CSV table of C-alpha atoms in Angstrom, one decimal:
chain,number,residue,atom,x,y,z
A,1,GLU,CA,152.8,115.8,-26.0
A,2,PRO,CA,155.6,118.0,-27.4
A,3,GLU,CA,157.6,119.7,-24.8
A,4,VAL,CA,160.4,122.3,-24.3
A,5,THR,CA,163.7,120.7,-23.4
A,6,GLN,CA,166.5,122.4,-21.6
A,7,THR,CA,170.1,121.4,-21.0
A,8,PRO,CA,172.0,121.0,-18.7
A,9,SER,CA,169.6,120.5,-15.8
A,10,HIS,CA,172.3,121.9,-13.5
A,11,GLN,CA,175.3,124.0,-14.2
A,12,VAL,CA,178.0,125.0,-11.7
A,13,THR,CA,180.3,127.7,-12.8
A,14,GLN,CA,183.0,129.9,-11.2
A,15,MET,CA,182.2,133.6,-10.9
A,16,GLY,CA,183.4,135.5,-13.9
A,17,GLN,CA,183.1,132.5,-16.3
A,18,GLU,CA,180.9,132.5,-19.3
A,19,VAL,CA,177.9,130.1,-19.3
A,20,ILE,CA,175.5,129.0,-22.1
A,21,LEU,CA,172.2,127.6,-21.4
A,22,ARG,CA,170.4,125.6,-24.1
A,23,CYS,CA,166.8,125.1,-25.0
A,24,VAL,CA,164.9,123.3,-27.7
A,25,PRO,CA,161.5,124.9,-28.0
A,26,ILE,CA,158.4,123.1,-29.2
A,27,SER,CA,158.9,122.7,-33.0
A,28,ASN,CA,156.0,124.7,-34.4
A,29,HIS,CA,156.4,127.6,-31.9
A,30,LEU,CA,157.6,130.9,-33.1
A,31,TYR,CA,158.1,132.9,-29.9
A,32,PHE,CA,160.7,132.0,-27.4
A,33,TYR,CA,161.4,133.3,-23.9
A,34,TRP,CA,163.8,133.2,-21.0
A,35,TYR,CA,162.7,133.6,-17.4
A,36,ARG,CA,164.6,133.2,-14.2
A,37,GLN,CA,163.6,132.3,-10.7
A,38,ILE,CA,165.8,133.0,-7.7
A,39,LEU,CA,165.2,130.3,-5.1
A,40,GLY,CA,161.9,130.8,-3.3
A,41,GLN,CA,160.9,133.9,-5.3
A,42,LYS,CA,158.7,134.6,-8.3
A,43,VAL,CA,159.4,134.0,-11.9
A,44,GLU,CA,160.9,137.0,-13.6
A,45,PHE,CA,160.8,137.8,-17.4
A,46,LEU,CA,164.2,138.2,-19.0
A,47,VAL,CA,163.7,138.4,-22.8
A,48,SER,CA,161.4,137.4,-25.6
A,49,PHE,CA,162.6,136.4,-29.2
A,50,TYR,CA,160.9,136.2,-32.5
A,51,ASN,CA,162.1,136.0,-36.1
A,52,ASN,CA,165.7,136.0,-34.9
A,53,GLU,CA,165.4,139.3,-33.0
A,54,ILE,CA,164.7,140.3,-29.5
A,55,SER,CA,161.1,141.5,-29.2
A,56,GLU,CA,161.3,142.7,-25.6
A,57,LYS,CA,163.8,142.6,-22.7
A,58,SER,CA,163.7,143.4,-19.0
A,59,GLU,CA,165.9,145.6,-17.0
A,60,ILE,CA,167.6,142.4,-15.7
A,61,PHE,CA,168.7,141.6,-19.2
A,62,ASP,CA,171.7,143.8,-19.4
A,63,ASP,CA,174.9,143.7,-21.7
A,64,GLN,CA,176.0,140.6,-19.8
A,65,PHE,CA,173.2,138.5,-21.4
A,66,SER,CA,172.6,137.6,-25.0
A,67,VAL,CA,170.3,135.1,-26.8
A,68,GLU,CA,170.8,133.3,-30.0
A,69,ARG,CA,169.0,130.8,-32.3
A,70,PRO,CA,172.1,129.2,-33.8
A,71,ASP,CA,170.2,126.7,-35.9
A,72,GLY,CA,166.6,125.7,-36.6
A,73,SER,CA,166.0,124.1,-33.2
A,74,ASN,CA,168.1,125.5,-30.5
A,75,PHE,CA,167.6,128.7,-28.5
A,76,THR,CA,170.4,129.8,-26.2
A,77,LEU,CA,171.0,132.1,-23.4
A,78,LYS,CA,174.6,133.3,-22.8
A,79,ILE,CA,175.8,135.0,-19.6
A,80,ARG,CA,179.3,136.6,-20.4
A,81,SER,CA,180.8,137.1,-17.0
A,82,THR,CA,178.8,135.4,-14.3
A,83,LYS,CA,178.1,137.0,-10.9
A,84,LEU,CA,177.1,135.4,-7.7
A,85,GLU,CA,173.6,137.0,-8.0
A,86,ASP,CA,173.1,135.2,-11.3
A,87,SER,CA,172.5,132.0,-9.4
A,88,ALA,CA,168.9,131.0,-10.1
A,89,MET,CA,166.7,128.6,-12.0
A,90,TYR,CA,166.5,129.6,-15.7
A,91,PHE,CA,163.4,128.6,-17.6
A,92,CYS,CA,163.0,128.7,-21.3
A,93,ALA,CA,159.4,128.9,-22.7
A,94,SER,CA,157.8,128.9,-26.1
A,95,SER,CA,154.5,129.8,-27.6
A,96,GLU,CA,152.9,129.4,-31.0
A,97,SER,CA,152.4,133.1,-31.5
A,98,GLY,CA,152.6,136.4,-29.7
A,99,TYR,CA,148.8,136.7,-29.3
A,100,SER,CA,147.3,137.1,-25.8
A,101,ASN,CA,145.4,133.8,-26.1
A,102,GLN,CA,148.5,131.7,-26.6
A,103,PRO,CA,150.0,129.9,-23.6
A,104,GLN,CA,153.7,129.8,-23.0
A,105,HIS,CA,155.0,126.4,-22.3
A,106,PHE,CA,158.0,126.1,-19.9
A,107,GLY,CA,160.9,123.7,-19.9
A,108,ASP,CA,162.1,122.0,-16.7
A,109,GLY,CA,164.7,124.6,-16.2
A,110,THR,CA,168.5,124.8,-15.7
A,111,ARG,CA,169.7,125.4,-12.2
A,112,LEU,CA,172.7,127.7,-12.4
A,113,SER,CA,175.0,127.9,-9.4
A,114,ILE,CA,177.7,130.4,-9.4
A,115,LEU,CA,180.6,129.8,-6.9
B,1,GLN,CA,154.5,146.5,-12.3
B,2,GLN,CA,153.9,143.0,-10.9
B,3,PRO,CA,150.4,141.9,-10.0
B,4,VAL,CA,149.5,141.2,-6.4
B,5,GLN,CA,148.3,137.8,-5.4
B,6,SER,CA,146.3,137.0,-2.3
B,7,PRO,CA,146.4,135.1,-0.1
B,8,GLN,CA,150.1,134.4,0.1
B,9,ALA,CA,149.5,130.9,1.5
B,10,VAL,CA,146.5,128.6,2.1
B,11,ILE,CA,146.3,125.4,4.0
B,12,LEU,CA,143.3,123.2,3.2
B,13,ARG,CA,142.0,119.7,3.9
B,14,GLU,CA,141.3,117.5,1.0
B,15,GLY,CA,137.9,118.2,-0.5
B,16,GLU,CA,137.8,121.9,0.6
B,17,ASP,CA,137.6,124.8,-1.8
B,18,ALA,CA,140.0,127.7,-2.3
B,19,VAL,CA,140.1,131.0,-4.1
B,20,ILE,CA,143.2,132.8,-5.2
B,21,ASN,CA,143.1,136.4,-6.4
B,22,CYS,CA,145.4,138.2,-8.7
B,23,SER,CA,145.1,142.0,-9.0
B,24,SER,CA,146.8,144.6,-11.3
B,25,SER,CA,147.0,148.3,-11.2
B,26,LYS,CA,147.5,148.3,-15.0
B,27,ALA,CA,145.0,147.5,-17.7
B,28,LEU,CA,145.2,143.8,-18.6
B,29,TYR,CA,144.8,142.0,-21.9
B,30,SER,CA,145.1,138.6,-20.4
B,31,VAL,CA,145.9,136.6,-17.2
B,32,HIS,CA,147.8,133.4,-17.4
B,33,TRP,CA,147.6,130.9,-14.5
B,34,TYR,CA,150.4,128.4,-13.7
B,35,ARG,CA,151.0,125.8,-11.0
B,36,GLN,CA,154.5,125.1,-9.9
B,37,LYS,CA,155.5,122.1,-7.7
B,38,HIS,CA,158.6,122.3,-5.7
B,39,GLY,CA,161.7,121.9,-7.9
B,40,GLU,CA,159.7,121.7,-11.1
B,41,ALA,CA,158.7,123.9,-14.0
B,42,PRO,CA,155.6,126.1,-14.0
B,43,VAL,CA,152.7,124.2,-15.6
B,44,PHE,CA,150.2,126.1,-17.6
B,45,LEU,CA,146.6,125.9,-16.3
B,46,MET,CA,144.5,128.4,-18.3
B,47,ILE,CA,144.4,131.9,-19.9
B,48,LEU,CA,141.8,134.4,-19.1
B,49,LEU,CA,141.2,137.1,-21.8
B,50,LYS,CA,139.7,140.5,-21.1
B,51,GLY,CA,135.9,140.4,-21.4
B,52,GLY,CA,135.1,138.7,-18.0
B,53,GLU,CA,135.4,135.2,-19.5
B,54,GLN,CA,135.2,132.3,-17.1
B,55,LYS,CA,137.1,129.1,-18.0
B,56,GLY,CA,137.4,125.7,-16.4
B,57,HIS,CA,139.8,122.9,-16.2
B,58,GLU,CA,138.5,119.8,-14.3
B,59,LYS,CA,137.6,121.3,-10.9
B,60,ILE,CA,139.7,124.3,-11.4
B,61,SER,CA,138.1,127.4,-12.9
B,62,ALA,CA,138.9,131.1,-13.2
B,63,SER,CA,137.3,134.5,-13.9
B,64,PHE,CA,138.5,137.8,-15.2
B,65,ASN,CA,136.9,141.0,-13.9
B,66,GLU,CA,138.0,143.7,-16.4
B,67,LYS,CA,136.5,146.6,-14.2
B,68,LYS,CA,138.5,145.5,-11.2
B,69,GLN,CA,141.5,144.4,-13.3
B,70,GLN,CA,141.4,141.2,-11.2
B,71,SER,CA,141.4,137.5,-11.9
B,72,SER,CA,140.4,134.8,-9.5
B,73,LEU,CA,141.2,131.2,-9.6
B,74,TYR,CA,138.8,128.7,-8.0
B,75,LEU,CA,139.8,125.3,-6.8
B,76,THR,CA,136.8,123.1,-6.0
B,77,ALA,CA,136.8,120.0,-3.9
B,78,SER,CA,140.6,120.2,-3.7
B,79,GLN,CA,142.8,117.1,-4.3
B,80,LEU,CA,146.2,116.4,-2.8
B,81,SER,CA,147.6,116.8,-6.3
B,82,TYR,CA,146.6,120.5,-6.3
B,83,SER,CA,149.3,121.3,-3.8
B,84,GLY,CA,151.9,123.7,-5.2
B,85,THR,CA,152.5,127.4,-5.7
B,86,TYR,CA,150.1,129.1,-8.0
B,87,PHE,CA,151.3,132.1,-10.1
B,88,CYS,CA,149.3,134.5,-12.1
B,89,GLY,CA,151.1,136.0,-15.0
B,90,THR,CA,149.7,139.2,-16.5
B,91,GLU,CA,150.1,140.5,-20.0
B,92,ASN,CA,149.3,144.0,-21.2
B,93,GLY,CA,149.1,143.3,-24.9
B,94,GLY,CA,151.3,141.3,-27.3
B,95,ALA,CA,151.7,138.1,-25.1
B,96,GLN,CA,155.5,138.7,-25.3
B,97,LYS,CA,156.1,139.3,-21.7
B,98,LEU,CA,154.4,137.8,-18.7
B,99,VAL,CA,154.7,139.6,-15.4
B,100,PHE,CA,154.2,137.1,-12.6
B,101,GLY,CA,152.8,137.7,-9.1
B,102,GLN,CA,154.7,136.6,-6.0
B,103,GLY,CA,152.7,133.3,-5.9
B,104,THR,CA,150.3,131.6,-3.6
B,105,ARG,CA,151.4,128.5,-1.8
B,106,LEU,CA,148.6,126.0,-1.6
B,107,THR,CA,149.0,123.0,0.8
B,108,ILE,CA,146.4,120.3,0.7
B,109,ASN,CA,146.4,117.9,3.7
B,110,PRO,CA,144.6,114.5,3.8
């Protein structure tokens, strides 16, 4: 069964450094998402992306964050100057379309630890 | 505004039933249910669309009450593998943004 893949599985970075999290969505999916989950808490929406543009973003997704689809398969999340509170599990998800009846399939996540 | 899940935690013996509720103060188009095991990604279970539709997946089923803006997840004759945290994600049109509840931790004991 096709799946969303994320790399790396764990990223340790010094505060203030830039970090790029990578995702390969399911190949025929058109919508891509980033969510984050702080340890022990709920999953929070960050951003959705369609047709090479941001569709929607949350209040969390400020100027420090950016997303990009640099080629036909990868989808990346960049955090420019990391803060301690950015430590969390980051999940990438994808769906076939933006319709309400389409499930979002999640990758295994990247655990980001900011020191 | 995030949906509210109840209960926050449930402990069952294998074979018992459970109901997890997800309520929203906003009009919903769909409710997406996920199960997450510790340290793993959320796994999609099912989607409920507005219209009161009931869906099933093995011994797990769910309903969507449009009037109450509430969805309920039913786990029948629970198995050890059902243990995990269940999240509902609500969507208000467009399926571009899921807002998740705080989760319900389900523990199944032998």
